[in-house]
Tab-separated table of C-alpha atoms in Angstrom:
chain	number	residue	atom	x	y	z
A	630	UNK	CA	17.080	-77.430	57.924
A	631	UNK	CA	16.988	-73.946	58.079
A	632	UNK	CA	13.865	-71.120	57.832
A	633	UNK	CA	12.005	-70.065	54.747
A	634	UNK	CA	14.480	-67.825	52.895
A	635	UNK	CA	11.508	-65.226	52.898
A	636	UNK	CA	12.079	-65.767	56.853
A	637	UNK	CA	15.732	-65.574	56.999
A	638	UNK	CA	15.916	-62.261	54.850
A	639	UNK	CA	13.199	-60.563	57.570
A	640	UNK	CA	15.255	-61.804	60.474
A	641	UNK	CA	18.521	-60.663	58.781
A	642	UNK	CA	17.481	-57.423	58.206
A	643	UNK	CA	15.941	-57.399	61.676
A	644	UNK	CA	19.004	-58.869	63.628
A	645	UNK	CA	21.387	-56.239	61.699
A	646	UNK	CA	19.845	-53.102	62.592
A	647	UNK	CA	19.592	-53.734	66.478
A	648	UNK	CA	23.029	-55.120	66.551
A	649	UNK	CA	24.513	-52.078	67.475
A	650	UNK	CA	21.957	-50.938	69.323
A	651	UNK	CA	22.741	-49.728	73.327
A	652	UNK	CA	21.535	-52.888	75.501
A	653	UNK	CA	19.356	-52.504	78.497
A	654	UNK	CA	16.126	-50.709	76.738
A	655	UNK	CA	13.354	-52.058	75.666
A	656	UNK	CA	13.113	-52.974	71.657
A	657	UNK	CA	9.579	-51.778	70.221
A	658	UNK	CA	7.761	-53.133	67.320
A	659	UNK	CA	4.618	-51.117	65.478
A	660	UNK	CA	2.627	-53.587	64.253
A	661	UNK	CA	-0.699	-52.931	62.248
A	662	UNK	CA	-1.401	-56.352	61.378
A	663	UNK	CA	-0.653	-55.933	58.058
A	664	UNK	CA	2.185	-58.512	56.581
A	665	UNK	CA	4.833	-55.962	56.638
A	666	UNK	CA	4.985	-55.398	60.059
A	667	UNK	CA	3.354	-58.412	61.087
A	668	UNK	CA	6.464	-60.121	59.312
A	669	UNK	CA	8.825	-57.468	61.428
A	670	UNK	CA	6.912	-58.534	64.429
A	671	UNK	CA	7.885	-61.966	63.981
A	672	UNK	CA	11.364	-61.126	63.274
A	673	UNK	CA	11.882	-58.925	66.336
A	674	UNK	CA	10.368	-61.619	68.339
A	675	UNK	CA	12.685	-64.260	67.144
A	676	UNK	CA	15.888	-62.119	67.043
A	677	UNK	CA	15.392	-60.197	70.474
A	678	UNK	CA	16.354	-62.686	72.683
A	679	UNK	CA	18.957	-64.073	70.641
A	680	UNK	CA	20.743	-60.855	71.241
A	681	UNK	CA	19.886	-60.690	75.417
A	682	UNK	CA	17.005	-57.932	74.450
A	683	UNK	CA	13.820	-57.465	75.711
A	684	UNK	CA	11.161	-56.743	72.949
A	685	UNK	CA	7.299	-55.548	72.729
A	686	UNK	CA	5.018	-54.478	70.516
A	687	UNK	CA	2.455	-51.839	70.034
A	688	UNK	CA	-0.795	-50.998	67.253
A	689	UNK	CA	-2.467	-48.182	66.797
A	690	UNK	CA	-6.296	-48.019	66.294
A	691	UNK	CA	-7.010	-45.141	64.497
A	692	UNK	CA	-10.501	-45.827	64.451
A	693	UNK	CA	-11.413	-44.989	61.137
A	694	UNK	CA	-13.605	-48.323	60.475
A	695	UNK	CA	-16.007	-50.311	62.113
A	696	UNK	CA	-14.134	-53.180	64.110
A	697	UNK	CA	-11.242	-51.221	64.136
A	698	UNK	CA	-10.900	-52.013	68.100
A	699	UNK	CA	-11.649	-55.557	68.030
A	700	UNK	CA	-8.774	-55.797	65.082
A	701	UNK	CA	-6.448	-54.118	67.516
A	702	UNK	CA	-7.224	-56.608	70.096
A	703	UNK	CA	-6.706	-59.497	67.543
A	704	UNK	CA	-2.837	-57.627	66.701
A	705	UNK	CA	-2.359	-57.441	70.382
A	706	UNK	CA	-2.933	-61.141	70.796
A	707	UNK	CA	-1.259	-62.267	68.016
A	708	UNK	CA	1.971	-60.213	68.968
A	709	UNK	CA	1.938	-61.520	72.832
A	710	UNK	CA	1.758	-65.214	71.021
A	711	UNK	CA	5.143	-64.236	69.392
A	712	UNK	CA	6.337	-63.217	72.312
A	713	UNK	CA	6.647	-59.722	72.587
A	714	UNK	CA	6.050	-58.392	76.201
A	715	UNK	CA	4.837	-55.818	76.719
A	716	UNK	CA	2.206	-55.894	73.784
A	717	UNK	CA	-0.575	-53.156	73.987
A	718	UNK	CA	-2.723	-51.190	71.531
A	719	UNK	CA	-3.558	-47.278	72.067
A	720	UNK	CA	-6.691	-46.045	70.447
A	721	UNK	CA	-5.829	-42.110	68.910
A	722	UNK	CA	-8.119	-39.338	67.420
A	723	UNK	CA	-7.484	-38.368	63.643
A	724	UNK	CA	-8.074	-34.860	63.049
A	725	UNK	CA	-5.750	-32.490	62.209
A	726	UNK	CA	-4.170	-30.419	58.949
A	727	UNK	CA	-3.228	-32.044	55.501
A	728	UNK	CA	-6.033	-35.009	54.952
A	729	UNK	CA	-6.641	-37.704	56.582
A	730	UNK	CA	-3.558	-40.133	55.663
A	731	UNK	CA	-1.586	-36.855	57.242
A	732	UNK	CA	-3.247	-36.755	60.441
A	733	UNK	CA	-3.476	-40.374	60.821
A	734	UNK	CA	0.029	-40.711	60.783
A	735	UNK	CA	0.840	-37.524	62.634
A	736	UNK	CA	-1.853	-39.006	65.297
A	737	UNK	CA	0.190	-42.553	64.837
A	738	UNK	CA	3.406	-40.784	65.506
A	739	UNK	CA	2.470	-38.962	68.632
A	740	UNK	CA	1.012	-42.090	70.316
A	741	UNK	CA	4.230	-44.457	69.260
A	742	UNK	CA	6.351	-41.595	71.178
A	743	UNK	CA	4.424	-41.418	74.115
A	744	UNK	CA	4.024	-45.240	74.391
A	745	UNK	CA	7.690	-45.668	73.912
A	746	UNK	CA	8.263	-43.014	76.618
A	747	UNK	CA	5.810	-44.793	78.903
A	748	UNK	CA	7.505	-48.221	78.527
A	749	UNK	CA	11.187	-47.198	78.652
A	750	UNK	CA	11.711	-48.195	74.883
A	751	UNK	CA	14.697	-46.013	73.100
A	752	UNK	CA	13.800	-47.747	69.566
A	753	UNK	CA	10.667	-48.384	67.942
A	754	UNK	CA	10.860	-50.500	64.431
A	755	UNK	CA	8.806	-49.554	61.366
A	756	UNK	CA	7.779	-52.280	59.324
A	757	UNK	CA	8.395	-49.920	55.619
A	758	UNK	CA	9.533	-51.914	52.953
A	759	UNK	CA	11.232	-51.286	49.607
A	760	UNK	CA	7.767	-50.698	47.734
A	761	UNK	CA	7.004	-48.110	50.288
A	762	UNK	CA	10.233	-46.837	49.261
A	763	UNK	CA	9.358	-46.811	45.660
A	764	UNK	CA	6.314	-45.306	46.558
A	765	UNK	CA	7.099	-42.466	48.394
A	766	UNK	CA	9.832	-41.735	45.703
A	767	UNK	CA	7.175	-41.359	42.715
A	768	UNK	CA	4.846	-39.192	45.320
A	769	UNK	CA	7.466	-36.676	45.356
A	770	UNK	CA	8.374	-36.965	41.888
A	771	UNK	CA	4.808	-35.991	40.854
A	772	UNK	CA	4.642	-32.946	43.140
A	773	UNK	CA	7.784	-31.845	42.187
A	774	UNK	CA	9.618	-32.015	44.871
A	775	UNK	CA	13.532	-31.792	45.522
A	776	UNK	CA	16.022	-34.146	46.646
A	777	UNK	CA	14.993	-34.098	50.074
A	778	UNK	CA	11.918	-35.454	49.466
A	779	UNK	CA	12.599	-37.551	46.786
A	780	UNK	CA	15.400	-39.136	48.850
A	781	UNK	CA	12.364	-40.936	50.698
A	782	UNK	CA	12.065	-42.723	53.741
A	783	UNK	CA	15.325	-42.729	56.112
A	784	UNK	CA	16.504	-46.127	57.517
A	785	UNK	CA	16.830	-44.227	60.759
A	786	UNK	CA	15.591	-41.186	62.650
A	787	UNK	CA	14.737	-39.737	65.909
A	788	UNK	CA	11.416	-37.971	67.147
A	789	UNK	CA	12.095	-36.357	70.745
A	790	UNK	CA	14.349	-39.156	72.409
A	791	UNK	CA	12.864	-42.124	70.667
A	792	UNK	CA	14.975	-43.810	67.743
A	793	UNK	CA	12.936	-45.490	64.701
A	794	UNK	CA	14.461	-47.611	62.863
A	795	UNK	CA	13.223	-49.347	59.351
A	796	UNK	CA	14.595	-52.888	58.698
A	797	UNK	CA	12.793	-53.943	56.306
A	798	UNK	CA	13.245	-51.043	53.469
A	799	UNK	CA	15.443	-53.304	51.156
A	800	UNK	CA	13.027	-56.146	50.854
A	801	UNK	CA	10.304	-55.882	49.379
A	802	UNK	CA	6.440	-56.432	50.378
A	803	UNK	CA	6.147	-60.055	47.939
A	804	UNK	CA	8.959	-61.062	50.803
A	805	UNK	CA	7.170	-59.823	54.020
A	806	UNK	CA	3.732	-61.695	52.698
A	807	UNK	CA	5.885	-65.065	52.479
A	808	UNK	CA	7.605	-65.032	55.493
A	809	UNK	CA	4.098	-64.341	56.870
A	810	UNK	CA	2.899	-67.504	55.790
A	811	UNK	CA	6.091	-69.766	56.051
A	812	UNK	CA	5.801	-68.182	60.122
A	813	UNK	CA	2.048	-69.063	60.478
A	814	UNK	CA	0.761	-65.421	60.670
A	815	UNK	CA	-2.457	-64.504	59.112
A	816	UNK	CA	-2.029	-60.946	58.208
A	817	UNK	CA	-4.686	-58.344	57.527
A	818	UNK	CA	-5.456	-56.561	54.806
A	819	UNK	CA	-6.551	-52.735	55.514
A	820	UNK	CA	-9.287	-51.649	52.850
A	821	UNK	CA	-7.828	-48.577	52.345
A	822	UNK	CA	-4.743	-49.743	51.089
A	823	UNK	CA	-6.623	-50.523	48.027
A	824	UNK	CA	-9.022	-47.619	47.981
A	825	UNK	CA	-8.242	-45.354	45.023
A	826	UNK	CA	-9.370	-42.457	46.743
A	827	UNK	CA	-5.782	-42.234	47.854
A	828	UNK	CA	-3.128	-41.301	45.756
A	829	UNK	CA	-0.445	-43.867	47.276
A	830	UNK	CA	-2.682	-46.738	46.262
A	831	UNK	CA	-2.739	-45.223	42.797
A	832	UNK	CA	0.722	-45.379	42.313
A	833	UNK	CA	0.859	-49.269	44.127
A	834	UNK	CA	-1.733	-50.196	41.924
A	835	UNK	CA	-2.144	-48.271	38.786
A	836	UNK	CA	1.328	-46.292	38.178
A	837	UNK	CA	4.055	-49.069	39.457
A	838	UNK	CA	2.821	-51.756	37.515
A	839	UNK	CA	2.506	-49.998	34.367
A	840	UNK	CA	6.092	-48.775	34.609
A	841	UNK	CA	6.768	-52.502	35.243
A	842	UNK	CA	5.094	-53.209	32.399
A	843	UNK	CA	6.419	-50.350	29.965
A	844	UNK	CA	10.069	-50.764	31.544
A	845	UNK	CA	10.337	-53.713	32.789
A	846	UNK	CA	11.318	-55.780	35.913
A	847	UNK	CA	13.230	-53.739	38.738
A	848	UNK	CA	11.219	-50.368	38.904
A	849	UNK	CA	10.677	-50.330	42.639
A	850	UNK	CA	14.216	-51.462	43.415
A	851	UNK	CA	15.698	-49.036	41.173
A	852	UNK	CA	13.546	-45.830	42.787
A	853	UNK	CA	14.767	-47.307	46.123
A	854	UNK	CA	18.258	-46.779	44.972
A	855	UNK	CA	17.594	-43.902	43.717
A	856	UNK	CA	16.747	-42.971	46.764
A	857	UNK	CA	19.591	-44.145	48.656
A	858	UNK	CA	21.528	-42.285	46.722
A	859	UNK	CA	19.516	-39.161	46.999
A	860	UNK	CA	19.516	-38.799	50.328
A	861	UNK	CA	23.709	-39.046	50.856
A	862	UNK	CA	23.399	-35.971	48.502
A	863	UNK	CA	20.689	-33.787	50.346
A	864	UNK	CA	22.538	-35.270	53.858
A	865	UNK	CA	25.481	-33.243	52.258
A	866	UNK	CA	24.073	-29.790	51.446
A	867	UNK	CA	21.978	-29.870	54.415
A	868	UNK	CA	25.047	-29.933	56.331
A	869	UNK	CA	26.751	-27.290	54.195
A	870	UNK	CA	23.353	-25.096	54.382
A	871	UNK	CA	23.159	-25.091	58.582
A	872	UNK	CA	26.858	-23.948	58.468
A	873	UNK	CA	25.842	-21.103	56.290
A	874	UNK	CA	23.132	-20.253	57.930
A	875	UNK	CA	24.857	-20.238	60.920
A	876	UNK	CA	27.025	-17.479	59.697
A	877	UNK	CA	24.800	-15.599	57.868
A	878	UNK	CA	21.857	-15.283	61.076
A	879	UNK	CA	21.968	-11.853	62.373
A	880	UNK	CA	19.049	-10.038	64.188
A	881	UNK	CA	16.585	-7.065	63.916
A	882	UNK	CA	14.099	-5.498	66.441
A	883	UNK	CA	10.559	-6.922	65.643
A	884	UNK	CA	11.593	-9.767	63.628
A	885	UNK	CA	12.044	-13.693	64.476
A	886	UNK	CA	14.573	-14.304	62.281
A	887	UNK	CA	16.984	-12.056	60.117
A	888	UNK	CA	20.036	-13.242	57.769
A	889	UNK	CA	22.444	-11.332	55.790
A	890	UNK	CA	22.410	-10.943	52.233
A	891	UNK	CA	25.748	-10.151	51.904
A	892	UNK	CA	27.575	-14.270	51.335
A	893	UNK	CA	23.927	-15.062	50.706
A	894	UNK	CA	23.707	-14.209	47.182
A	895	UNK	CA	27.008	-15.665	46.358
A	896	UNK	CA	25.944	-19.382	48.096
A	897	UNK	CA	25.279	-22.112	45.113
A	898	UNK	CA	21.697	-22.167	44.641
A	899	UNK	CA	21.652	-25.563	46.103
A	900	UNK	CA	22.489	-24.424	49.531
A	901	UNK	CA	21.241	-20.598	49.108
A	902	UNK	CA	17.454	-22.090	49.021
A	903	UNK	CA	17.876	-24.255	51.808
A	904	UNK	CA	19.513	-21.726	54.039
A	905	UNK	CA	16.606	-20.012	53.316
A	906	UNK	CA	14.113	-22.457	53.897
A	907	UNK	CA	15.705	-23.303	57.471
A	908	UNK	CA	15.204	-19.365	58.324
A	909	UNK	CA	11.625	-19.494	57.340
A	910	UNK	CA	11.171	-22.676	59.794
A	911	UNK	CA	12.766	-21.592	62.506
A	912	UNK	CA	10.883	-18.043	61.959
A	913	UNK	CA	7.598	-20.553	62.411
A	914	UNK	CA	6.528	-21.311	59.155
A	915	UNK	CA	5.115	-25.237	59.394
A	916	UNK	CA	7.727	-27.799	57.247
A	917	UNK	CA	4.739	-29.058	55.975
A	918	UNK	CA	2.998	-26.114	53.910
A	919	UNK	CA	6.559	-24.387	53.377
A	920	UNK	CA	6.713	-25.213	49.444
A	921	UNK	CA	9.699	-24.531	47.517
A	922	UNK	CA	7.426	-21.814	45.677
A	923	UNK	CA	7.355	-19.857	48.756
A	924	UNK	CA	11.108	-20.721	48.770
A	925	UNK	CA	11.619	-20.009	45.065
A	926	UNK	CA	9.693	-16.222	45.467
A	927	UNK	CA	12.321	-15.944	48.919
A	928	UNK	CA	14.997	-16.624	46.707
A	929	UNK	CA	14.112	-13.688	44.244
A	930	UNK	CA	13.851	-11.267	47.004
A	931	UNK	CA	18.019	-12.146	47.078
A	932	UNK	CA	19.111	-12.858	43.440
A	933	UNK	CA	16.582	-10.756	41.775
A	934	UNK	CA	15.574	-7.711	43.836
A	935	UNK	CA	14.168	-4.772	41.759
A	936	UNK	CA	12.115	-3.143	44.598
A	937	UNK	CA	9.116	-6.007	44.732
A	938	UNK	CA	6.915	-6.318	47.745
A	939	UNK	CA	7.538	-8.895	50.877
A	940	UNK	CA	6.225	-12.022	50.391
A	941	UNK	CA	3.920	-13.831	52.104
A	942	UNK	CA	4.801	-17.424	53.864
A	943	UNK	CA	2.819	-20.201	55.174
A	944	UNK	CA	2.026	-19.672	59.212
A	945	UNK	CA	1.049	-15.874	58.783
A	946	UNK	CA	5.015	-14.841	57.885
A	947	UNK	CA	6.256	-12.712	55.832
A	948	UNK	CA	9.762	-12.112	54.364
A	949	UNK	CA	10.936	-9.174	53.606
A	950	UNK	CA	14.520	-7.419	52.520
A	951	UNK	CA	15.862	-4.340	53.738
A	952	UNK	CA	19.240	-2.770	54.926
A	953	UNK	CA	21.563	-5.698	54.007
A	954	UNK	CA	19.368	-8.064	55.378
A	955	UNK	CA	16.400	-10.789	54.411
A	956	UNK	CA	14.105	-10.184	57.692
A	957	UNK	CA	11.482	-13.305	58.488
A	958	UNK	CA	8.416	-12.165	60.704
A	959	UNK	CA	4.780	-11.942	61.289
A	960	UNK	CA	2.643	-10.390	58.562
């Protein structure tokens, strides 16, 4: 007799994304203790050996509630029962820019690269599932956003020289909380994942199921395809906007970054704006705060230029056009 289906679809997803995987480095899991990666911890566990790979598993303690250490140790425990070796928690500091779910996982981030550094891991595995997916996708569609960000989570990415990797983003969390219980794992439930204070739980709680209920059956999955789909298109005219840029960069005295206008203004709009985004980054404006009004205002400077002023980026930048040129420095 075989597993739990719910089982079987975590290890499948697991055991296909580290098939191809180089052999010979450590496999890392982030585990929380929540079921979603406490589901993916179980699944790595299994699957690792099966494949000749070593596996181990890290949590963060973010320390943002009482207990939060004693939790940790309880994750830690619970992974080295599974057999991941090395398991470990790291205790981080939030505070930083953007609220605190931005710092916490910009503070989460930091600490999963440097443990995977320390412990000779190339991959870390995210335990994101198909509702995150669905989440993240209705996020950006109520700020607006563009393809990019509406494209959502990648299945695969790199920070420094640390791959993460996200098996679990085409099953969804109803799955993860099974397979939790057909394995035996007792996950646990953060309270702010059902705090309204935050907008995400809004939309997990409030705006998904009332699009459910309006639209029926298949919201989340749909926005996860959506996604998908999404992405191949902004993976495309990214590509076609760092070729453009690439031609179009020039320099100036006294400025970071400097592109031509002539072959800008005749780009599709599409791949003008992100040409132009990419020069404000790399001029040092932070990805973060760079919105596509700043963007939209560059653009004018190009398409609509009747003598206006600079304008004023994110980071203390300015842009500014003069002599055949769209110059990015400090204000």
């Amino acid at each position: 007799m075989g597993p739990d289906p719910a089982v079987a679809a975590v290890r499948l997803a697991v055991r296909r994304l580290i098939a191809d995987l180089p052999r010979g480095k450590l496999l890392l899991a982030a585990c929380s203790g929540g079921a979603d990666s406490l589901a993916l911890a179980g699944a790595l566990a299994f699957e690792a050996p099966r494949a000749g790979r070593s596996a181990g598993g890290v949590t963060i303690d973010h320390g943002l509630q009482d207990g939060s250490d004693e939790r940790a140790d309880a994750v830690v425990r619970t992974m080295a029962d599974l057999g991941l070796d090395p398991a470990g928690s790291i205790a981080v500091n939030v505070d930083g820019p953007g609220g605190p779910e931005n710092a916490a996982r910009d503070a989460r981030y930091r600490a999963l690269d440097e443990a995977a550094q320390r412990l000779g891991a190339a991959t870390v595995l995210l335990g994101h599932t198909q509702d995150d997916q669905a989440e993240t996708v209705l996020l950006g569609l109520a700020r607006g956003s563009g393809a990019r960000s509406l494209s959502g989570m990648p299945s695969e990415f790199r920070r420094q020289d640390v791959l993460y990797l996200r098996p679990l983003l085409g099953l969804d969390r109803a799955t993860t909380r099974r397979a939790c219980k057909a394995m035996g794992l007792e996950p646990w439930d953060d309270p702010h994942n059902v705090d309204p204070a935050y907008a995400r739980v809004r939309v997990r709680h409030q705006a998904l199921p009332a699009l459910e209920k309006a639209l029926g059956p298949g919201v989340a999955e749909a926005l996860a395809r959506t996604a998908r789909m999404l992405r191949d298109d902004a993976d495309a005219l990214d590509a076609l906007a760092a070729r453009s840029y690439a031609a179009l960069e020039a320099s100036e005295d006294g400025y970071r970054v400097a592109v031509r206008l002539e072959g800008l203004e005749e780009l599709p709009r599409a791949v003008r704006t992100r040409v132009l985004r990419m020069a404000a980054v790399k001029a040092g404006s932070p990805p973060g705060t760079l919105a596509a009004v700043h963007v939209d205002a560059v653009d004018r400077l190009v398409t609509a230029w009747h003598g206006q002023r600079h304008v004023d980026l994110p980071g203390g930048l300015r842009a500014d056009r003069r002599s055949g040129k769209l110059l990015f420095g400090p204000a």
